[in-house]
CSV table of C-alpha atoms in Angstrom, one decimal:
chain,number,residue,atom,x,y,z
A,1,UNK,CA,-11.7,3.0,16.8
A,2,UNK,CA,-11.5,5.1,13.7
A,3,UNK,CA,-11.5,2.7,10.9
A,4,UNK,CA,-11.5,1.9,7.2
A,5,UNK,CA,-14.1,-0.6,6.1
A,6,UNK,CA,-14.8,-2.3,2.8
A,7,UNK,CA,-17.8,-4.2,1.5
A,8,UNK,CA,-18.1,-6.9,0.4
A,9,UNK,CA,-15.1,-8.8,1.7
A,10,UNK,CA,-15.4,-11.5,-0.9
A,11,UNK,CA,-17.2,-11.5,-4.2
A,12,UNK,CA,-17.5,-14.0,-7.0
A,13,UNK,CA,-19.1,-12.7,-10.2
A,14,UNK,CA,-19.3,-13.5,-13.9
A,15,UNK,CA,-17.8,-11.9,-16.9
A,16,UNK,CA,-19.9,-8.9,-18.1
A,17,UNK,CA,-21.5,-8.2,-14.7
A,18,UNK,CA,-21.4,-4.7,-13.1
A,19,UNK,CA,-19.8,-4.8,-9.7
A,20,UNK,CA,-19.5,-2.1,-7.0
A,21,UNK,CA,-17.0,-2.2,-4.2
A,22,UNK,CA,-17.6,0.2,-1.3
A,23,UNK,CA,-15.3,1.9,1.1
A,24,UNK,CA,-16.2,3.9,4.2
A,25,UNK,CA,-14.0,5.5,6.8
A,26,UNK,CA,-14.4,7.1,10.2
A,27,UNK,CA,-11.0,8.6,10.3
A,28,UNK,CA,-12.1,12.0,9.1
A,29,UNK,CA,-9.4,11.8,6.3
A,30,UNK,CA,-10.0,13.8,3.2
A,31,UNK,CA,-8.0,11.6,0.8
A,32,UNK,CA,-9.1,8.2,-0.4
A,33,UNK,CA,-7.5,5.7,-2.7
A,34,UNK,CA,-8.3,2.4,-4.5
A,35,UNK,CA,-5.5,-0.1,-5.2
A,36,UNK,CA,-5.5,-3.6,-6.6
A,37,UNK,CA,-3.0,-6.2,-5.6
A,38,UNK,CA,-1.9,-9.1,-7.9
A,39,UNK,CA,0.6,-11.7,-6.9
A,40,UNK,CA,4.1,-10.6,-7.9
A,41,UNK,CA,2.9,-7.1,-8.8
A,42,UNK,CA,2.5,-5.2,-5.6
A,43,UNK,CA,-0.1,-2.5,-5.0
A,44,UNK,CA,-1.1,-0.5,-8.0
A,45,UNK,CA,-3.2,2.6,-7.8
A,46,UNK,CA,-6.5,2.6,-9.7
A,47,UNK,CA,-8.1,5.9,-8.7
A,48,UNK,CA,-7.7,8.5,-5.9
A,49,UNK,CA,-9.6,11.4,-4.5
A,50,UNK,CA,-8.3,14.3,-2.5
A,51,UNK,CA,-11.7,15.6,-1.5
A,52,UNK,CA,-15.4,15.1,-2.5
A,53,UNK,CA,-15.2,17.0,-5.8
A,54,UNK,CA,-11.8,15.7,-6.8
A,55,UNK,CA,-11.3,12.4,-8.8
A,56,UNK,CA,-8.0,11.4,-10.4
A,57,UNK,CA,-6.9,8.4,-12.4
A,58,UNK,CA,-4.1,6.3,-11.1
A,59,UNK,CA,-1.8,3.9,-12.9
A,60,UNK,CA,-4.4,1.4,-14.0
A,61,UNK,CA,-7.8,3.1,-14.3
A,62,UNK,CA,-9.0,1.5,-17.5
A,63,UNK,CA,-12.1,-0.6,-16.9
A,64,UNK,CA,-12.9,1.1,-13.6
A,65,UNK,CA,-14.8,4.1,-12.4
A,66,UNK,CA,-15.2,5.7,-9.0
A,67,UNK,CA,-17.6,7.8,-7.0
A,68,UNK,CA,-16.9,10.0,-4.0
A,69,UNK,CA,-20.3,10.2,-2.5
A,70,UNK,CA,-19.2,12.0,0.7
A,71,UNK,CA,-16.0,12.6,2.5
A,72,UNK,CA,-16.3,9.3,4.2
A,73,UNK,CA,-17.3,7.1,1.2
A,74,UNK,CA,-15.5,6.1,-2.0
A,75,UNK,CA,-16.9,3.5,-4.3
A,76,UNK,CA,-15.2,1.6,-7.1
A,77,UNK,CA,-17.2,0.2,-10.0
A,78,UNK,CA,-16.4,-2.4,-12.6
A,79,UNK,CA,-18.9,-1.6,-15.4
A,80,UNK,CA,-18.4,-4.9,-17.1
A,81,UNK,CA,-16.2,-7.2,-15.2
A,82,UNK,CA,-13.6,-9.4,-17.0
A,83,UNK,CA,-11.5,-12.3,-15.6
A,84,UNK,CA,-8.2,-10.3,-15.5
A,85,UNK,CA,-9.9,-8.0,-13.0
A,86,UNK,CA,-9.7,-10.9,-10.5
A,87,UNK,CA,-7.6,-9.5,-7.7
A,88,UNK,CA,-7.5,-8.3,-4.1
A,89,UNK,CA,-8.7,-4.7,-3.9
A,90,UNK,CA,-7.7,-2.3,-1.1
A,91,UNK,CA,-9.2,1.0,-0.2
A,92,UNK,CA,-6.9,3.4,1.7
A,93,UNK,CA,-7.1,6.9,3.3
A,94,UNK,CA,-4.7,9.6,4.2
A,95,UNK,CA,-4.8,12.9,6.0
A,96,UNK,CA,-3.8,16.1,4.2
A,97,UNK,CA,-2.2,17.1,7.5
A,98,UNK,CA,-0.7,13.7,8.2
A,99,UNK,CA,2.8,12.2,8.0
A,100,UNK,CA,3.8,12.7,4.4
A,101,UNK,CA,0.8,10.9,2.9
A,102,UNK,CA,1.0,7.9,5.3
A,103,UNK,CA,-1.9,5.7,4.2
A,104,UNK,CA,-4.3,3.6,6.3
A,105,UNK,CA,-5.7,0.5,4.6
A,106,UNK,CA,-9.1,-1.3,4.7
A,107,UNK,CA,-9.3,-5.0,5.1
A,108,UNK,CA,-9.5,-5.7,1.3
A,109,UNK,CA,-12.1,-7.2,-1.0
A,110,UNK,CA,-11.2,-10.4,-2.8
A,111,UNK,CA,-12.9,-10.3,-6.2
A,112,UNK,CA,-13.1,-13.3,-8.5
A,113,UNK,CA,-14.4,-12.8,-12.1
A,114,UNK,CA,-15.3,-16.1,-13.8
B,1,UNK,CA,5.9,5.8,-13.8
B,2,UNK,CA,8.4,5.7,-10.9
B,3,UNK,CA,10.4,2.6,-10.4
B,4,UNK,CA,10.6,1.3,-6.8
B,5,UNK,CA,12.5,-2.0,-6.5
B,6,UNK,CA,12.6,-4.3,-3.5
B,7,UNK,CA,15.0,-7.2,-3.0
B,8,UNK,CA,15.0,-10.0,-2.4
B,9,UNK,CA,11.5,-11.0,-3.6
B,10,UNK,CA,11.3,-13.5,-0.8
B,11,UNK,CA,13.3,-14.7,2.1
B,12,UNK,CA,13.1,-17.8,4.4
B,13,UNK,CA,15.1,-17.6,7.7
B,14,UNK,CA,15.2,-19.5,10.9
B,15,UNK,CA,13.9,-18.1,14.2
B,16,UNK,CA,16.6,-16.0,15.8
B,17,UNK,CA,18.3,-15.1,12.5
B,18,UNK,CA,18.8,-11.4,11.7
B,19,UNK,CA,17.8,-10.3,8.3
B,20,UNK,CA,17.7,-7.3,6.1
B,21,UNK,CA,16.1,-6.2,2.8
B,22,UNK,CA,16.5,-3.4,0.4
B,23,UNK,CA,14.2,-0.8,-1.3
B,24,UNK,CA,15.6,1.3,-4.2
B,25,UNK,CA,13.8,4.4,-5.4
B,26,UNK,CA,14.5,7.4,-7.6
B,27,UNK,CA,16.8,9.8,-5.9
B,28,UNK,CA,15.5,13.0,-7.5
B,29,UNK,CA,12.8,15.1,-5.9
B,30,UNK,CA,12.6,12.9,-2.9
B,31,UNK,CA,9.9,13.6,-0.3
B,32,UNK,CA,9.3,10.5,1.7
B,33,UNK,CA,9.9,6.8,1.9
B,34,UNK,CA,7.4,4.5,3.7
B,35,UNK,CA,7.7,1.0,5.0
B,36,UNK,CA,4.6,-1.1,5.5
B,37,UNK,CA,4.1,-4.5,7.0
B,38,UNK,CA,1.5,-6.7,5.5
B,39,UNK,CA,0.5,-10.0,7.2
B,40,UNK,CA,-1.6,-12.5,5.3
B,41,UNK,CA,-5.3,-11.9,5.5
B,42,UNK,CA,-4.8,-8.5,7.1
B,43,UNK,CA,-4.3,-4.9,5.9
B,44,UNK,CA,-0.9,-3.3,5.2
B,45,UNK,CA,0.1,-1.3,8.3
B,46,UNK,CA,2.6,1.5,8.3
B,47,UNK,CA,5.9,0.8,10.1
B,48,UNK,CA,8.0,3.9,9.3
B,49,UNK,CA,7.8,7.1,7.4
B,50,UNK,CA,11.2,8.4,6.6
B,51,UNK,CA,12.0,11.8,5.2
B,52,UNK,CA,15.6,12.9,5.9
B,53,UNK,CA,18.8,11.6,4.4
B,54,UNK,CA,20.5,9.6,7.1
B,55,UNK,CA,17.3,8.9,9.0
B,56,UNK,CA,17.2,5.9,11.1
B,57,UNK,CA,14.0,4.6,12.7
B,58,UNK,CA,13.4,1.8,15.1
B,59,UNK,CA,10.4,-0.1,16.4
B,60,UNK,CA,11.3,-3.0,18.7
B,61,UNK,CA,13.5,-5.4,16.8
B,62,UNK,CA,12.8,-3.7,13.4
B,63,UNK,CA,14.8,-0.7,12.2
B,64,UNK,CA,15.3,1.1,8.9
B,65,UNK,CA,17.8,3.4,7.4
B,66,UNK,CA,17.5,5.9,4.5
B,67,UNK,CA,19.9,7.2,1.9
B,68,UNK,CA,18.2,9.7,-0.3
B,69,UNK,CA,21.3,10.7,-2.3
B,70,UNK,CA,21.8,7.2,-3.7
B,71,UNK,CA,18.1,6.2,-3.5
B,72,UNK,CA,17.9,3.3,-1.1
B,73,UNK,CA,16.5,2.2,2.2
B,74,UNK,CA,17.3,-0.9,4.3
B,75,UNK,CA,14.9,-2.6,6.7
B,76,UNK,CA,16.6,-4.8,9.4
B,77,UNK,CA,15.0,-7.3,11.6
B,78,UNK,CA,17.1,-8.4,14.6
B,79,UNK,CA,16.5,-11.9,16.0
B,80,UNK,CA,13.6,-12.8,13.7
B,81,UNK,CA,10.5,-14.4,15.2
B,82,UNK,CA,7.7,-16.4,13.5
B,83,UNK,CA,5.4,-13.5,14.1
B,84,UNK,CA,7.6,-11.4,11.9
B,85,UNK,CA,6.5,-13.4,8.9
B,86,UNK,CA,4.8,-11.0,6.5
B,87,UNK,CA,5.3,-9.1,3.3
B,88,UNK,CA,7.3,-5.9,3.8
B,89,UNK,CA,6.4,-3.1,1.3
B,90,UNK,CA,8.2,0.1,0.7
B,91,UNK,CA,6.6,3.1,-1.0
B,92,UNK,CA,8.1,6.3,-2.3
B,93,UNK,CA,6.5,9.6,-3.0
B,94,UNK,CA,7.5,13.0,-4.3
B,95,UNK,CA,5.8,16.1,-2.8
B,96,UNK,CA,2.2,16.4,-4.0
B,97,UNK,CA,2.3,12.9,-5.6
B,98,UNK,CA,0.7,9.7,-4.6
B,99,UNK,CA,2.7,6.7,-3.2
B,100,UNK,CA,4.4,4.3,-5.6
B,101,UNK,CA,4.8,0.9,-4.0
B,102,UNK,CA,7.4,-1.7,-4.6
B,103,UNK,CA,6.4,-5.4,-5.1
B,104,UNK,CA,7.4,-6.3,-1.6
B,105,UNK,CA,9.7,-8.8,0.1
B,106,UNK,CA,7.9,-11.8,1.5
B,107,UNK,CA,9.6,-13.0,4.8
B,108,UNK,CA,8.9,-16.4,6.3
B,109,UNK,CA,10.5,-17.2,9.7
B,110,UNK,CA,10.5,-20.8,10.6
B,111,UNK,CA,10.5,-21.9,14.3
C-alpha cells in the first residue's frame, strides 16, 4: 500500500540537543507538510513544501527547520530542542491533482524534550 | 491567520444516541472544507471533502452538510457506536492555501 511513514515513532531527548524527524512517502505526492499537535490546540502547520525546491514557513516555524531531500522525503529538524517543543508531530502529503488539498497523514512522532 | 472553530470541544454519548457537531469557518473566498476522523494512536483520516454550498456527504452512519454562505458545516453520526469514539477535525482552505484545522471535537461513545 502506498504510505506515509515517520521515524522515529517516539523520542525522548534533552534540552539543547539537535533532533531530526524523518518522513517518507510512497504515494508519489508532490506536496508534503509538517504539523505539531498539542492537547487543546489542534494541528498547527510548521513547514510545507510543494515540490523539491520549494520550502515555506507555516504558522509556527520558529525553532524548526526542514529539508526536502527528494520528492519522497521531508525532514524536520529541531536545532536546539526546548521543553515546549514536546508534542506529537505529524507529517502529511497531498497531491497537486487531488481532492482540494486532501491530506494523508503519517503515524506521528511523539517527541519529549526534558 | 484563519479562524476555524469547532463545537463542542468534547461530547460523551451512549451507544445508539445520534449526535452532531459544528465547524465554523470564514465565509469569504471559500474553496473547500474537510472533515477528518482521528482515533487515538492512529493517524487522522479524511472522511469528507466538501466544496459546494448545500453539499451533503454520507459514509455509512456519518453524514455532513455545508453552508458556505454563512460559514458552517455540521457532522452527524446516527446511532453512535463505541467504535465511533475519536476526535473529529475539520479543516478549511482557500484556493492555493494550506489547510487550517480546528481544534477538534472529541467524541466518546459508551456501551
